[in-house]
Amino acid sequence: MNGVTTSPDESVQKNGTAPEQPTGELPAPEVSALEKELEEVRAQATENLDKFLRAKAETDNVRRRAENEVASAHKYAVDRFASEIIAVRDSLDLARAVDLSAANLEAVAKMREGLELTLKLLDDVFGKFGIAVLDPAGEKFDPTRHQAISMVESADVPPGNVVTVVQKGYLLHDRVLRPAMVVVCKAPAGE
């Protein structure tokens, strides 16, 4: 070579034969194999798309079902509590229906007994659901569980302790539902 490039036409002239040109066609067995492979790939793609769509639909159904269950759980969370508390309401209705116009001692005693049983029933329902009564008379004042409405001096109760419970408080497990309203003892003015 002398550093000069030759074109294909020139090489035909020099060698006397034309170089092989690709015709763009493959032999029949290769074409058949490629067509078969293409069909298999298309079938696999269709199958994969079908699997994907089914999985997506199942995921959507599971999500919708879970959302409905959560909504239902929120709506009916107090169902068990409500059915238990109805019995207490019935007992109170019976007590209210007692005729006290004659005001005889026996009727009053029976009514008091009925109210005591109703309170016991209510306490049992509260216990089933983790509700505890806060009745802190004589205990050390705890601002996380008690709400002081006033302070008084008392020789019988140490300063900082609850003298009187004006309204009982309630706990749901460890959480305060309502603090107890209390009167707290303060140190005498001379101390």
PDB file of C-alpha atoms in Angstrom:
ATOM      1  CA  MET A   1       0.000   0.000   0.000  1.00  0.00           C
ATOM      2  CA  ASN A   2       1.185   3.410  -0.775  1.00  0.00           C
ATOM      3  CA  GLY A   3      -1.123   5.280   1.657  1.00  0.00           C
ATOM      4  CA  VAL A   4      -3.800   5.787  -0.969  1.00  0.00           C
ATOM      5  CA  THR A   5      -7.252   4.472  -0.190  1.00  0.00           C
ATOM      6  CA  THR A   6      -9.241   2.837  -2.843  1.00  0.00           C
ATOM      7  CA  SER A   7     -12.981   2.842  -3.371  1.00  0.00           C
ATOM      8  CA  PRO A   8     -14.944  -0.372  -3.926  1.00  0.00           C
ATOM      9  CA  ASP A   9     -15.212   0.446  -7.592  1.00  0.00           C
ATOM     10  CA  GLU A  10     -11.454   0.673  -7.790  1.00  0.00           C
ATOM     11  CA  SER A  11     -11.006  -2.664  -6.051  1.00  0.00           C
ATOM     12  CA  VAL A  12     -13.325  -4.288  -8.591  1.00  0.00           C
ATOM     13  CA  GLN A  13     -11.192  -2.927 -11.290  1.00  0.00           C
ATOM     14  CA  LYS A  14      -7.937  -4.050  -9.681  1.00  0.00           C
ATOM     15  CA  ASN A  15      -9.004  -7.561  -8.619  1.00  0.00           C
ATOM     16  CA  GLY A  16     -11.537  -8.198 -11.278  1.00  0.00           C
ATOM     17  CA  THR A  17     -14.143  -9.387  -8.766  1.00  0.00           C
ATOM     18  CA  ALA A  18     -16.599  -7.464  -6.634  1.00  0.00           C
ATOM     19  CA  PRO A  19     -16.365  -7.761  -2.861  1.00  0.00           C
ATOM     20  CA  GLU A  20     -19.256  -9.622  -1.123  1.00  0.00           C
ATOM     21  CA  GLN A  21     -22.114  -7.305  -0.244  1.00  0.00           C
ATOM     22  CA  PRO A  22     -24.656  -8.280   2.459  1.00  0.00           C
ATOM     23  CA  THR A  23     -28.014  -8.914   0.843  1.00  0.00           C
ATOM     24  CA  GLY A  24     -30.075  -8.232   4.011  1.00  0.00           C
ATOM     25  CA  GLU A  25     -31.694 -11.650   3.972  1.00  0.00           C
ATOM     26  CA  LEU A  26     -30.977 -14.444   6.422  1.00  0.00           C
ATOM     27  CA  PRO A  27     -31.110 -18.101   5.589  1.00  0.00           C
ATOM     28  CA  ALA A  28     -34.594 -19.636   6.017  1.00  0.00           C
ATOM     29  CA  PRO A  29     -33.731 -21.794   9.078  1.00  0.00           C
ATOM     30  CA  GLU A  30     -32.443 -18.731  10.971  1.00  0.00           C
ATOM     31  CA  VAL A  31     -35.535 -16.696  10.052  1.00  0.00           C
ATOM     32  CA  SER A  32     -37.776 -19.515  11.218  1.00  0.00           C
ATOM     33  CA  ALA A  33     -35.905 -19.799  14.523  1.00  0.00           C
ATOM     34  CA  LEU A  34     -36.054 -16.022  15.081  1.00  0.00           C
ATOM     35  CA  GLU A  35     -39.788 -15.926  14.301  1.00  0.00           C
ATOM     36  CA  LYS A  36     -40.365 -18.759  16.770  1.00  0.00           C
ATOM     37  CA  GLU A  37     -38.278 -16.944  19.401  1.00  0.00           C
ATOM     38  CA  LEU A  38     -40.219 -13.717  18.737  1.00  0.00           C
ATOM     39  CA  GLU A  39     -43.521 -15.552  19.248  1.00  0.00           C
ATOM     40  CA  GLU A  40     -42.243 -17.018  22.525  1.00  0.00           C
ATOM     41  CA  VAL A  41     -41.076 -13.594  23.730  1.00  0.00           C
ATOM     42  CA  ARG A  42     -44.435 -12.036  22.799  1.00  0.00           C
ATOM     43  CA  ALA A  43     -46.296 -14.827  24.613  1.00  0.00           C
ATOM     44  CA  GLN A  44     -44.089 -14.334  27.680  1.00  0.00           C
ATOM     45  CA  ALA A  45     -44.664 -10.553  27.548  1.00  0.00           C
ATOM     46  CA  THR A  46     -48.433 -11.091  27.336  1.00  0.00           C
ATOM     47  CA  GLU A  47     -48.294 -13.537  30.249  1.00  0.00           C
ATOM     48  CA  ASN A  48     -46.185 -11.119  32.322  1.00  0.00           C
ATOM     49  CA  LEU A  49     -48.573  -8.248  31.585  1.00  0.00           C
ATOM     50  CA  ASP A  50     -51.507 -10.438  32.616  1.00  0.00           C
ATOM     51  CA  LYS A  51     -49.732 -11.420  35.868  1.00  0.00           C
ATOM     52  CA  PHE A  52     -48.922  -7.767  36.569  1.00  0.00           C
ATOM     53  CA  LEU A  53     -52.516  -6.640  36.006  1.00  0.00           C
ATOM     54  CA  ARG A  54     -53.846  -9.431  38.248  1.00  0.00           C
ATOM     55  CA  ALA A  55     -51.331  -8.585  40.994  1.00  0.00           C
ATOM     56  CA  LYS A  56     -52.225  -4.891  40.747  1.00  0.00           C
ATOM     57  CA  ALA A  57     -55.941  -5.679  40.972  1.00  0.00           C
ATOM     58  CA  GLU A  58     -55.332  -7.938  43.991  1.00  0.00           C
ATOM     59  CA  THR A  59     -53.248  -5.223  45.673  1.00  0.00           C
ATOM     60  CA  ASP A  60     -55.995  -2.666  45.051  1.00  0.00           C
ATOM     61  CA  ASN A  61     -58.592  -5.067  46.497  1.00  0.00           C
ATOM     62  CA  VAL A  62     -56.483  -5.745  49.599  1.00  0.00           C
ATOM     63  CA  ARG A  63     -55.938  -2.004  50.122  1.00  0.00           C
ATOM     64  CA  ARG A  64     -59.662  -1.263  49.728  1.00  0.00           C
ATOM     65  CA  ARG A  65     -60.594  -4.121  52.070  1.00  0.00           C
ATOM     66  CA  ALA A  66     -58.083  -2.888  54.687  1.00  0.00           C
ATOM     67  CA  GLU A  67     -59.428   0.674  54.434  1.00  0.00           C
ATOM     68  CA  ASN A  68     -62.979  -0.614  54.923  1.00  0.00           C
ATOM     69  CA  GLU A  69     -61.931  -2.716  57.930  1.00  0.00           C
ATOM     70  CA  VAL A  70     -60.183   0.264  59.541  1.00  0.00           C
ATOM     71  CA  ALA A  71     -63.218   2.480  58.943  1.00  0.00           C
ATOM     72  CA  SER A  72     -65.483  -0.196  60.408  1.00  0.00           C
ATOM     73  CA  ALA A  73     -63.188  -0.671  63.412  1.00  0.00           C
ATOM     74  CA  HIS A  74     -63.279   3.075  64.113  1.00  0.00           C
ATOM     75  CA  LYS A  75     -67.040   3.199  63.701  1.00  0.00           C
ATOM     76  CA  TYR A  76     -67.775   0.210  65.929  1.00  0.00           C
ATOM     77  CA  ALA A  77     -64.866   0.410  68.391  1.00  0.00           C
ATOM     78  CA  VAL A  78     -67.206   0.985  71.314  1.00  0.00           C
ATOM     79  CA  ASP A  79     -69.651  -1.748  70.268  1.00  0.00           C
ATOM     80  CA  ARG A  80     -68.729  -4.119  73.103  1.00  0.00           C
ATOM     81  CA  PHE A  81     -68.636  -1.284  75.641  1.00  0.00           C
ATOM     82  CA  ALA A  82     -72.003   0.030  74.466  1.00  0.00           C
ATOM     83  CA  SER A  83     -73.675  -3.370  74.813  1.00  0.00           C
ATOM     84  CA  GLU A  84     -72.284  -3.728  78.357  1.00  0.00           C
ATOM     85  CA  ILE A  85     -73.308  -0.232  79.458  1.00  0.00           C
ATOM     86  CA  ILE A  86     -76.909  -0.735  78.268  1.00  0.00           C
ATOM     87  CA  ALA A  87     -77.545  -3.049  81.252  1.00  0.00           C
ATOM     88  CA  VAL A  88     -76.440  -0.259  83.580  1.00  0.00           C
ATOM     89  CA  ARG A  89     -78.813   2.161  81.855  1.00  0.00           C
ATOM     90  CA  ASP A  90     -81.669  -0.328  82.263  1.00  0.00           C
ATOM     91  CA  SER A  91     -80.976  -0.591  86.010  1.00  0.00           C
ATOM     92  CA  LEU A  92     -80.993   3.188  86.376  1.00  0.00           C
ATOM     93  CA  ASP A  93     -84.310   3.366  84.504  1.00  0.00           C
ATOM     94  CA  LEU A  94     -85.797   0.852  86.962  1.00  0.00           C
ATOM     95  CA  ALA A  95     -84.558   2.928  89.909  1.00  0.00           C
ATOM     96  CA  ARG A  96     -86.061   6.077  88.433  1.00  0.00           C
ATOM     97  CA  ALA A  97     -89.427   4.346  88.034  1.00  0.00           C
ATOM     98  CA  VAL A  98     -89.733   3.635  91.782  1.00  0.00           C
ATOM     99  CA  ASP A  99     -92.568   5.681  93.303  1.00  0.00           C
ATOM    100  CA  LEU A 100     -91.183   7.614  96.256  1.00  0.00           C
ATOM    101  CA  SER A 101     -94.278   9.733  96.753  1.00  0.00           C
ATOM    102  CA  ALA A 102     -95.289   7.612  99.734  1.00  0.00           C
ATOM    103  CA  ALA A 103     -91.662   7.937 100.841  1.00  0.00           C
ATOM    104  CA  ASN A 104     -91.782   4.970 103.126  1.00  0.00           C
ATOM    105  CA  LEU A 105     -88.505   3.835 104.571  1.00  0.00           C
ATOM    106  CA  GLU A 106     -88.693   0.392 102.998  1.00  0.00           C
ATOM    107  CA  ALA A 107     -89.016   1.804  99.443  1.00  0.00           C
ATOM    108  CA  VAL A 108     -86.067   4.142 100.015  1.00  0.00           C
ATOM    109  CA  ALA A 109     -83.946   1.271 101.353  1.00  0.00           C
ATOM    110  CA  LYS A 110     -84.797  -0.879  98.313  1.00  0.00           C
ATOM    111  CA  MET A 111     -83.970   1.977  95.985  1.00  0.00           C
ATOM    112  CA  ARG A 112     -80.628   2.522  97.697  1.00  0.00           C
ATOM    113  CA  GLU A 113     -79.883  -1.196  97.411  1.00  0.00           C
ATOM    114  CA  GLY A 114     -80.760  -1.087  93.700  1.00  0.00           C
ATOM    115  CA  LEU A 115     -78.497   1.904  93.143  1.00  0.00           C
ATOM    116  CA  GLU A 116     -75.632   0.153  94.966  1.00  0.00           C
ATOM    117  CA  LEU A 117     -76.075  -2.888  92.707  1.00  0.00           C
ATOM    118  CA  THR A 118     -76.169  -0.631  89.647  1.00  0.00           C
ATOM    119  CA  LEU A 119     -72.944   1.085  90.688  1.00  0.00           C
ATOM    120  CA  LYS A 120     -71.345  -2.332  91.228  1.00  0.00           C
ATOM    121  CA  LEU A 121     -72.501  -3.371  87.748  1.00  0.00           C
ATOM    122  CA  LEU A 122     -71.056  -0.168  86.300  1.00  0.00           C
ATOM    123  CA  ASP A 123     -67.742  -0.716  88.089  1.00  0.00           C
ATOM    124  CA  ASP A 124     -67.620  -4.268  86.670  1.00  0.00           C
ATOM    125  CA  VAL A 125     -68.165  -2.912  83.145  1.00  0.00           C
ATOM    126  CA  PHE A 126     -65.453  -0.312  83.710  1.00  0.00           C
ATOM    127  CA  GLY A 127     -63.094  -3.040  84.926  1.00  0.00           C
ATOM    128  CA  LYS A 128     -63.687  -5.116  81.770  1.00  0.00           C
ATOM    129  CA  PHE A 129     -62.597  -2.184  79.634  1.00  0.00           C
ATOM    130  CA  GLY A 130     -59.642  -1.007  81.710  1.00  0.00           C
ATOM    131  CA  ILE A 131     -61.360   2.026  83.214  1.00  0.00           C
ATOM    132  CA  ALA A 132     -60.311   2.763  86.800  1.00  0.00           C
ATOM    133  CA  VAL A 133     -61.774   5.290  89.223  1.00  0.00           C
ATOM    134  CA  LEU A 134     -59.437   7.933  90.685  1.00  0.00           C
ATOM    135  CA  ASP A 135     -60.561   8.640  94.263  1.00  0.00           C
ATOM    136  CA  PRO A 136     -57.417  10.180  95.826  1.00  0.00           C
ATOM    137  CA  ALA A 137     -58.723  11.290  99.250  1.00  0.00           C
ATOM    138  CA  GLY A 138     -55.741  11.524 101.631  1.00  0.00           C
ATOM    139  CA  GLU A 139     -53.182  10.854  98.874  1.00  0.00           C
ATOM    140  CA  LYS A 140     -50.335  13.163  97.858  1.00  0.00           C
ATOM    141  CA  PHE A 141     -51.513  15.680  95.227  1.00  0.00           C
ATOM    142  CA  ASP A 142     -50.418  14.574  91.720  1.00  0.00           C
ATOM    143  CA  PRO A 143     -50.887  17.290  89.057  1.00  0.00           C
ATOM    144  CA  THR A 144     -50.853  14.672  86.294  1.00  0.00           C
ATOM    145  CA  ARG A 145     -53.933  12.939  87.760  1.00  0.00           C
ATOM    146  CA  HIS A 146     -55.602  15.574  89.940  1.00  0.00           C
ATOM    147  CA  GLN A 147     -56.925  19.061  89.313  1.00  0.00           C
ATOM    148  CA  ALA A 148     -56.821  21.313  92.380  1.00  0.00           C
ATOM    149  CA  ILE A 149     -59.846  23.566  92.603  1.00  0.00           C
ATOM    150  CA  SER A 150     -58.931  25.096  95.964  1.00  0.00           C
ATOM    151  CA  MET A 151     -56.604  24.845  98.950  1.00  0.00           C
ATOM    152  CA  VAL A 152     -57.485  24.728 102.634  1.00  0.00           C
ATOM    153  CA  GLU A 153     -55.650  24.375 105.925  1.00  0.00           C
ATOM    154  CA  SER A 154     -56.224  21.166 107.849  1.00  0.00           C
ATOM    155  CA  ALA A 155     -54.731  19.777 111.039  1.00  0.00           C
ATOM    156  CA  ASP A 156     -55.741  16.235 110.027  1.00  0.00           C
ATOM    157  CA  VAL A 157     -54.085  16.091 106.585  1.00  0.00           C
ATOM    158  CA  PRO A 158     -50.425  16.802 105.748  1.00  0.00           C
ATOM    159  CA  PRO A 159     -49.773  19.796 103.463  1.00  0.00           C
ATOM    160  CA  GLY A 160     -49.738  18.845  99.766  1.00  0.00           C
ATOM    161  CA  ASN A 161     -52.227  16.002 100.251  1.00  0.00           C
ATOM    162  CA  VAL A 162     -55.815  15.790  99.013  1.00  0.00           C
ATOM    163  CA  VAL A 163     -58.348  16.815 101.668  1.00  0.00           C
ATOM    164  CA  THR A 164     -61.570  16.327  99.704  1.00  0.00           C
ATOM    165  CA  VAL A 165     -62.473  14.787  96.357  1.00  0.00           C
ATOM    166  CA  VAL A 166     -65.095  17.023  94.736  1.00  0.00           C
ATOM    167  CA  GLN A 167     -65.404  14.867  91.606  1.00  0.00           C
ATOM    168  CA  LYS A 168     -63.761  11.492  90.998  1.00  0.00           C
ATOM    169  CA  GLY A 169     -61.400  11.101  88.077  1.00  0.00           C
ATOM    170  CA  TYR A 170     -61.012   8.190  85.655  1.00  0.00           C
ATOM    171  CA  LEU A 171     -58.125   6.356  83.998  1.00  0.00           C
ATOM    172  CA  LEU A 172     -58.246   4.307  80.821  1.00  0.00           C
ATOM    173  CA  HIS A 173     -55.425   1.853  81.466  1.00  0.00           C
ATOM    174  CA  ASP A 174     -52.621   4.331  82.282  1.00  0.00           C
ATOM    175  CA  ARG A 175     -54.066   7.389  80.516  1.00  0.00           C
ATOM    176  CA  VAL A 176     -56.122   9.977  82.391  1.00  0.00           C
ATOM    177  CA  LEU A 177     -59.622  10.260  80.937  1.00  0.00           C
ATOM    178  CA  ARG A 178     -60.641  12.875  83.458  1.00  0.00           C
ATOM    179  CA  PRO A 179     -58.555  14.215  86.349  1.00  0.00           C
ATOM    180  CA  ALA A 180     -60.025  14.077  89.846  1.00  0.00           C
ATOM    181  CA  MET A 181     -61.226  17.503  91.024  1.00  0.00           C
ATOM    182  CA  VAL A 182     -59.761  17.935  94.502  1.00  0.00           C
ATOM    183  CA  VAL A 183     -59.245  20.285  97.419  1.00  0.00           C
ATOM    184  CA  VAL A 184     -55.595  20.256  98.540  1.00  0.00           C
ATOM    185  CA  CYS A 185     -54.247  20.890 102.034  1.00  0.00           C
ATOM    186  CA  LYS A 186     -51.894  23.840 102.387  1.00  0.00           C
ATOM    187  CA  ALA A 187     -49.461  24.556 105.193  1.00  0.00           C
ATOM    188  CA  PRO A 188     -50.893  26.684 108.021  1.00  0.00           C
ATOM    189  CA  ALA A 189     -50.254  30.415 107.577  1.00  0.00           C
ATOM    190  CA  GLY A 190     -47.842  30.562 110.540  1.00  0.00           C
ATOM    191  CA  GLU A 191     -45.411  27.974 109.080  1.00  0.00           C
TER     192      GLU A 191
END
